[in-house]
Amino acid sequence: MGSLFRSEEMTLAQLFLQSETAYVCVSELGELGVVQFRDLNPDVNAFQRKFVNEVRRCEEMERKLRFIEKEIKKDGIPMLDTGDNPDAPAPREMIDLEATFERLENEMKEVNTNAEALKRNFLELTELKHILRKTQVFFDEAAFLQSAQMHDQPRQDEAQTLLGEEVSQAGIPALKLGFVAGVILRERIPAFERLLWRACRGNVFLKFAEIETPLEDPVTGDQVNKCVFIIFFQGEQLKTRVKKICEGFRATLYPCPETPAERREMAIGVMTRIEDLNTVLGQTQDHRHRVLVAAAKNIKVWFIKVQKIKAIYHTLNFCNLDVTQKCLIAECWCPISELEKIQLALRRGTERSGAAVPSILNRMSTKESPPTFNRTNKFTAAFQALVDSYGVASYREVNPAPFAIISFPFIFAVMFGDAGHGIVMALFGLWMVIKEKSLIAQKSTNEIWNTFFGGRYIILLMGLFSIYTGLIYNDFYSKSVNIFGSAWQSNYTLEDIEAHKVLQLCPNRINCTNLAKEPIHMDYRGYPYPFGMDPIWAISVNRITYTNSYKMKMSIIIGVAQMLFGVMLSIWNHRYFKEPLNIIAEFIPEMIFLNSIFGYLCVLCIYKWSVWPGDDAACAPSILLGLINMFLFKYEDYDDENIVCNQKTMFRSQQALQTLLVILAVLSAMVLLLVKPLYLRREHNKKLAIRSIADAVESAPEVTGEDVQIHDAQSRSSADPSPSGHGMDGEEFDFGDLFVYQCIHTIEFCLGCISHTASYLRLWALSLAHGQLSEVLWTMVLHMGFIFDSYAGAFVLFAVFAAWAMLTIGILLVMEGLSAFLHTLRLHWVEFQSKFYHGSGYAFLPFSFEVILDQAQASDHEVH
Amino acid sequence: MTGLSELYFNIDSGYLEGLVRGFKGGILKQNDYLNLVQCETLDDLKLHLQSTDYGNFLANEPSPLTVSVIDDKLKEKLVVEFQHIRNHAVEPLSTFLDYITYSYMIDNIILLITGTLHSRPITELIPKCHPLGSFEEMEAIHIAGTPAELYNAVLVDTPLAPFFVDCISEQDLDEMNIEIIRNTLYKAYLEDFHVYCSELGGATAEVMCEILAFEADRRAFIITINSFGTELTKDDRAKLYPRCGKLHPDGLAALARADEYEQVRAVAEFYAEYKQLFDGAGNNPGDKTLEDKFFEHEVKLNVNAFMQQFHFGVFYSYVKLKEQEVRNIVWIAECVAQRHRAKIDSYIPIL
């Protein structure tokens, strides 16, 4: 039995780790990745565990690393990812690491504060520069306006209204305006203006101009758009008020000299200071860059190291201390086949830590059900995932995944039968498989892509099988391909063909006539088309009727075969778990029931195909009616001449056989329902009788009944260490529960057989839908490109083909493909697996650095 | 919306309701609190919160944690969630969510005015404001010297303007008037919100009116009790009672006449649910204060809001529950930080 067929054999083991070697040993086991540690103190809080301080230190280190990483990313320095995987550092190295990170962080922080101060300075100076430049424009305008007012008296009122009533009444000579100038965020301008107007009752004059280049915010480093503004007002009271508002809106105010000459002087001063500052800033940036480049080289390795340390301490937190405080006790699940490797790893760990006392691995027996561990490779992993997403197999149960490798793509292809579409799909799958390595290296985070990529082998197989079924259906982008030459010929004359829209080809071997009722040679060549559907059907009007009948029967046969296979797999479970009763009371009646109704139905289908040739096809009886009549016990006499031939039974002794089969089915259902609970009850009663006798013999007056039971249960459990045994041993026996359970099982199975068989008709339905849809695409879209006779048709075809190709990929391949995939999944989960699969286990989650690092990376991607 | 609002609810708000119910699932359970109160240091607290829905919200904070950092981060998380919901909301839910923020805006305004009164710089006050209630003009509040100015210059553009109309008459901004402004604002806000919820109808009205009625009554009680021994006249006091609670009108009239705690208690006797609260409350050590009793009742109402589907009450309740949770965690953190464990258990469990 390969490891795929059943999950790996597991054992519970106890590890005695000396305190000084524990860290190194766990680290070795983490590299190995085949051990699942159990939490031995589940009710201890996270912060009350033994190694919580170490975990906390690791988190602190991670925080520092994240901080440095953020800085590195801010500067756009590429981080070196060599893909190498350093070992977990020794505990004493942790202090070095901590010191390194501490130093780096402090250095970074210092550089940042310096840079921030410098940048703030720089920002202020730049803003001042802009203010001086822009206000110059304002003042120039004002001067121009004033001079214009001098010459143009009538305009005075218009210009003055802005400054409010009192001012205009006071007249120009008394006008002594104060002003403040500053810079404000651009998006705050409207609210700022409104509030100024309201708070000062319109007695201020605000003018603003945009600074074209965005400025850098020194704290966040974002680029922000700002505006220069200047506010004119009159009087001290307004001044304080304006200043308060500016403060409220976080506008920065700058002193702005009143005369142009002073302004110019100041501007020059500012420019030189900006120049100076630029040099200093450049040096600071260089320093920062150097520090970060050095850190960027190591940061990935550091991350891995810290994550490993953290994982180790997490695991050590699962352990118990023994009484002497000298060693840690861990419990873990591990596959039996890996025990050697684990021992080796432990020995390596002991050597590395230089301890005298080796770590000990001790196998334990347990009644607990071990985790399910199915070894997979990149090919089987996807199929195993399909099975696991329904439910992880119970421990050592038959695993349906290896069968799904073939049956899954095949059943998919039955629904997706089109060789053309299959080729596209197979090529897509093949591309992913060939480019596997480089595609993995890209580490895409696109969920949809990852889903497709994860199923690349499924897609490839589904494509290949679709090509096969497409050839069987003779569908190639909904057209038939005539490879071997049709098995049919036409004996009609040209005139007949031109005169009639529809003509029938004669399927008979004898008595064929043409339209004039003259006997002719038969239209059928006498041998069938060698592979798949005859292409002649593509042009026939009753093609759908024909394929429907064929696909329907085929679906039933495939379905019953798969269900039968499922029931047969259950025998491996029964035998493995040593449940002979289940074989007799469940497997055999189930087989009989399924075979006597649906197995027989399949036989009838094949019989009908093979016995009625073209000559008396009209006499072929309906299978559906036959099945109904089988249960109604309604039969017409086989030899009665007066009955229409297609109402007769198929063969002579059909009545007797069918009656027998129905009786067998009913009987097996009864067996399925009754035998198991009744048998178990009898066994239980027998045991009770024996025990009561034993009690009577043993019982001493001081021992109560309860004590005896406990003692009894213990002695029996020690006598029978096998984990499953007979399920009822030592447990409460409740006949009612058991009977109800068996009742449900019986009903579920019997009704299930009927509904599941009907369910397999989806194979036909989806295949029909797919075929029709692609035919619609052909006639309604691509066909349009062919109806032009002139050269213009080429261009039309060019455009139409694009549309057709898009629709083919979008609808037929992706949507139809997904739909067929889902139906296949359902057929496997419900119709197939319900026959034998419990799926009530839990997955084996080994402690493995590889997994932990992958997860950390994935969550890292999510955050960014 | 008519009686069939359930039919259309999911079109606009189904996603958000689902989201908020999901968030609600992350609210700390009694078990978590039991673990939290065992913490020795704030780092322990952080470690435990990591295993809850809060996840890594403190992961990037350097080690000596302070309570205020925890408080800020807790609030930040709530605000991020709320903003996410608000950004996805359409009418009428968006208005409803805005209404939730108004109460925080009122608190912020009062905080800023009080701060300015004590001549604290505005930059020091801003970080203390609740982020849910921040608005653009907020920082310019300190220019106002009188309520009228406050209204005309600052608040007239904010959604609070209609609530403020009643306060303009007050002359000066002193402690007393600020309290009156706060309560008048709150009264107007509660009544308006109450009307708005009743107009929405359906389950929203059913749930929200219950909660808001309790909120109104609680304010009425608290105002009355706090007014004893101050210069507030009974007439002025009566004007501050929100009139959308169960106490309206008889209970409020009785409260307006009350002179001492026992009389307030006598009023509460007539209302089954309030009687219980007053009965259980006491000021002795080991007793729960009336305030805590009110909080507990509020939590109960808010939890009950989740019993019904297709209404907006869950959004309100979620914010309030989360706020209570933040109060709880901060309380515990405060107790842990000050090594004052005697009262660590007086948090209010939610679920």
PDB file of C-alpha atoms in Angstrom, chain B residues 132-209:
ATOM      1  CA  LEU B 132     -14.448  60.548  15.651  1.00  0.00           C
ATOM      2  CA  GLY B 133     -15.674  64.036  16.420  1.00  0.00           C
ATOM      3  CA  SER B 134     -13.035  66.126  14.719  1.00  0.00           C
ATOM      4  CA  PHE B 135     -14.054  68.679  12.140  1.00  0.00           C
ATOM      5  CA  GLU B 136     -12.237  71.290  10.152  1.00  0.00           C
ATOM      6  CA  GLU B 137     -13.117  74.416  12.063  1.00  0.00           C
ATOM      7  CA  MET B 138     -12.455  72.737  15.382  1.00  0.00           C
ATOM      8  CA  GLU B 139      -9.032  74.206  15.914  1.00  0.00           C
ATOM      9  CA  ALA B 140     -10.221  77.758  15.471  1.00  0.00           C
ATOM     10  CA  ILE B 141     -12.688  77.513  18.332  1.00  0.00           C
ATOM     11  CA  HIS B 142     -10.542  79.482  20.702  1.00  0.00           C
ATOM     12  CA  ILE B 143     -11.163  82.742  18.916  1.00  0.00           C
ATOM     13  CA  ALA B 144     -14.671  82.807  20.278  1.00  0.00           C
ATOM     14  CA  GLY B 145     -15.342  84.783  23.435  1.00  0.00           C
ATOM     15  CA  THR B 146     -19.098  84.440  23.646  1.00  0.00           C
ATOM     16  CA  PRO B 147     -21.541  81.756  22.583  1.00  0.00           C
ATOM     17  CA  ALA B 148     -22.898  84.033  19.897  1.00  0.00           C
ATOM     18  CA  GLU B 149     -19.454  84.437  18.477  1.00  0.00           C
ATOM     19  CA  LEU B 150     -18.863  80.752  18.731  1.00  0.00           C
ATOM     20  CA  TYR B 151     -21.971  80.148  16.734  1.00  0.00           C
ATOM     21  CA  ASN B 152     -21.446  82.833  14.147  1.00  0.00           C
ATOM     22  CA  ALA B 153     -17.810  82.280  13.500  1.00  0.00           C
ATOM     23  CA  VAL B 154     -17.199  78.605  13.969  1.00  0.00           C
ATOM     24  CA  LEU B 155     -20.192  76.401  14.356  1.00  0.00           C
ATOM     25  CA  VAL B 156     -22.490  77.851  11.762  1.00  0.00           C
ATOM     26  CA  ASP B 157     -20.935  75.676   9.055  1.00  0.00           C
ATOM     27  CA  THR B 158     -20.886  72.511  11.095  1.00  0.00           C
ATOM     28  CA  PRO B 159     -23.786  70.104  11.344  1.00  0.00           C
ATOM     29  CA  LEU B 160     -24.128  71.113  14.972  1.00  0.00           C
ATOM     30  CA  ALA B 161     -25.405  74.568  14.042  1.00  0.00           C
ATOM     31  CA  PRO B 162     -29.112  73.768  14.416  1.00  0.00           C
ATOM     32  CA  PHE B 163     -28.505  72.361  17.883  1.00  0.00           C
ATOM     33  CA  PHE B 164     -26.727  75.473  18.968  1.00  0.00           C
ATOM     34  CA  VAL B 165     -29.517  77.932  18.332  1.00  0.00           C
ATOM     35  CA  ASP B 166     -30.841  77.601  21.872  1.00  0.00           C
ATOM     36  CA  CYS B 167     -27.526  78.512  23.468  1.00  0.00           C
ATOM     37  CA  ILE B 168     -26.867  81.787  21.768  1.00  0.00           C
ATOM     38  CA  SER B 169     -28.576  83.780  24.500  1.00  0.00           C
ATOM     39  CA  GLU B 170     -25.928  82.913  27.080  1.00  0.00           C
ATOM     40  CA  GLN B 171     -23.727  85.864  27.753  1.00  0.00           C
ATOM     41  CA  ASP B 172     -20.359  84.702  28.851  1.00  0.00           C
ATOM     42  CA  LEU B 173     -18.299  81.578  28.506  1.00  0.00           C
ATOM     43  CA  ASP B 174     -17.660  80.527  32.087  1.00  0.00           C
ATOM     44  CA  GLU B 175     -17.637  77.058  33.637  1.00  0.00           C
ATOM     45  CA  MET B 176     -21.310  77.122  34.392  1.00  0.00           C
ATOM     46  CA  ASN B 177     -22.347  78.301  31.003  1.00  0.00           C
ATOM     47  CA  ILE B 178     -20.160  75.770  29.296  1.00  0.00           C
ATOM     48  CA  GLU B 179     -21.923  73.026  31.206  1.00  0.00           C
ATOM     49  CA  ILE B 180     -25.239  74.517  30.216  1.00  0.00           C
ATOM     50  CA  ILE B 181     -24.139  74.748  26.605  1.00  0.00           C
ATOM     51  CA  ARG B 182     -23.011  71.151  26.680  1.00  0.00           C
ATOM     52  CA  ASN B 183     -26.272  69.939  28.057  1.00  0.00           C
ATOM     53  CA  THR B 184     -28.388  72.096  25.812  1.00  0.00           C
ATOM     54  CA  LEU B 185     -26.434  70.913  22.805  1.00  0.00           C
ATOM     55  CA  TYR B 186     -26.775  67.351  23.918  1.00  0.00           C
ATOM     56  CA  LYS B 187     -30.463  67.735  24.553  1.00  0.00           C
ATOM     57  CA  ALA B 188     -31.039  69.195  21.099  1.00  0.00           C
ATOM     58  CA  TYR B 189     -28.875  66.499  19.575  1.00  0.00           C
ATOM     59  CA  LEU B 190     -30.642  63.636  21.328  1.00  0.00           C
ATOM     60  CA  GLU B 191     -34.073  64.936  20.480  1.00  0.00           C
ATOM     61  CA  ASP B 192     -33.130  65.466  16.869  1.00  0.00           C
ATOM     62  CA  PHE B 193     -31.538  62.047  16.594  1.00  0.00           C
ATOM     63  CA  HIS B 194     -34.635  60.558  18.204  1.00  0.00           C
ATOM     64  CA  VAL B 195     -36.875  62.222  15.652  1.00  0.00           C
ATOM     65  CA  TYR B 196     -34.613  61.126  12.841  1.00  0.00           C
ATOM     66  CA  CYS B 197     -34.672  57.502  13.990  1.00  0.00           C
ATOM     67  CA  SER B 198     -38.432  57.503  14.384  1.00  0.00           C
ATOM     68  CA  GLU B 199     -38.722  58.820  10.856  1.00  0.00           C
ATOM     69  CA  LEU B 200     -36.572  55.973   9.596  1.00  0.00           C
ATOM     70  CA  GLY B 201     -39.154  53.630  11.097  1.00  0.00           C
ATOM     71  CA  GLY B 202     -39.053  49.876  11.206  1.00  0.00           C
ATOM     72  CA  ALA B 203     -36.612  47.999  13.373  1.00  0.00           C
ATOM     73  CA  THR B 204     -34.230  50.965  13.406  1.00  0.00           C
ATOM     74  CA  ALA B 205     -36.797  53.109  15.179  1.00  0.00           C
ATOM     75  CA  GLU B 206     -37.697  50.295  17.513  1.00  0.00           C
ATOM     76  CA  VAL B 207     -34.133  49.682  18.614  1.00  0.00           C
ATOM     77  CA  MET B 208     -32.729  53.182  18.483  1.00  0.00           C
ATOM     78  CA  CYS B 209     -35.614  54.906  20.217  1.00  0.00           C
TER      79      CYS B 209
END
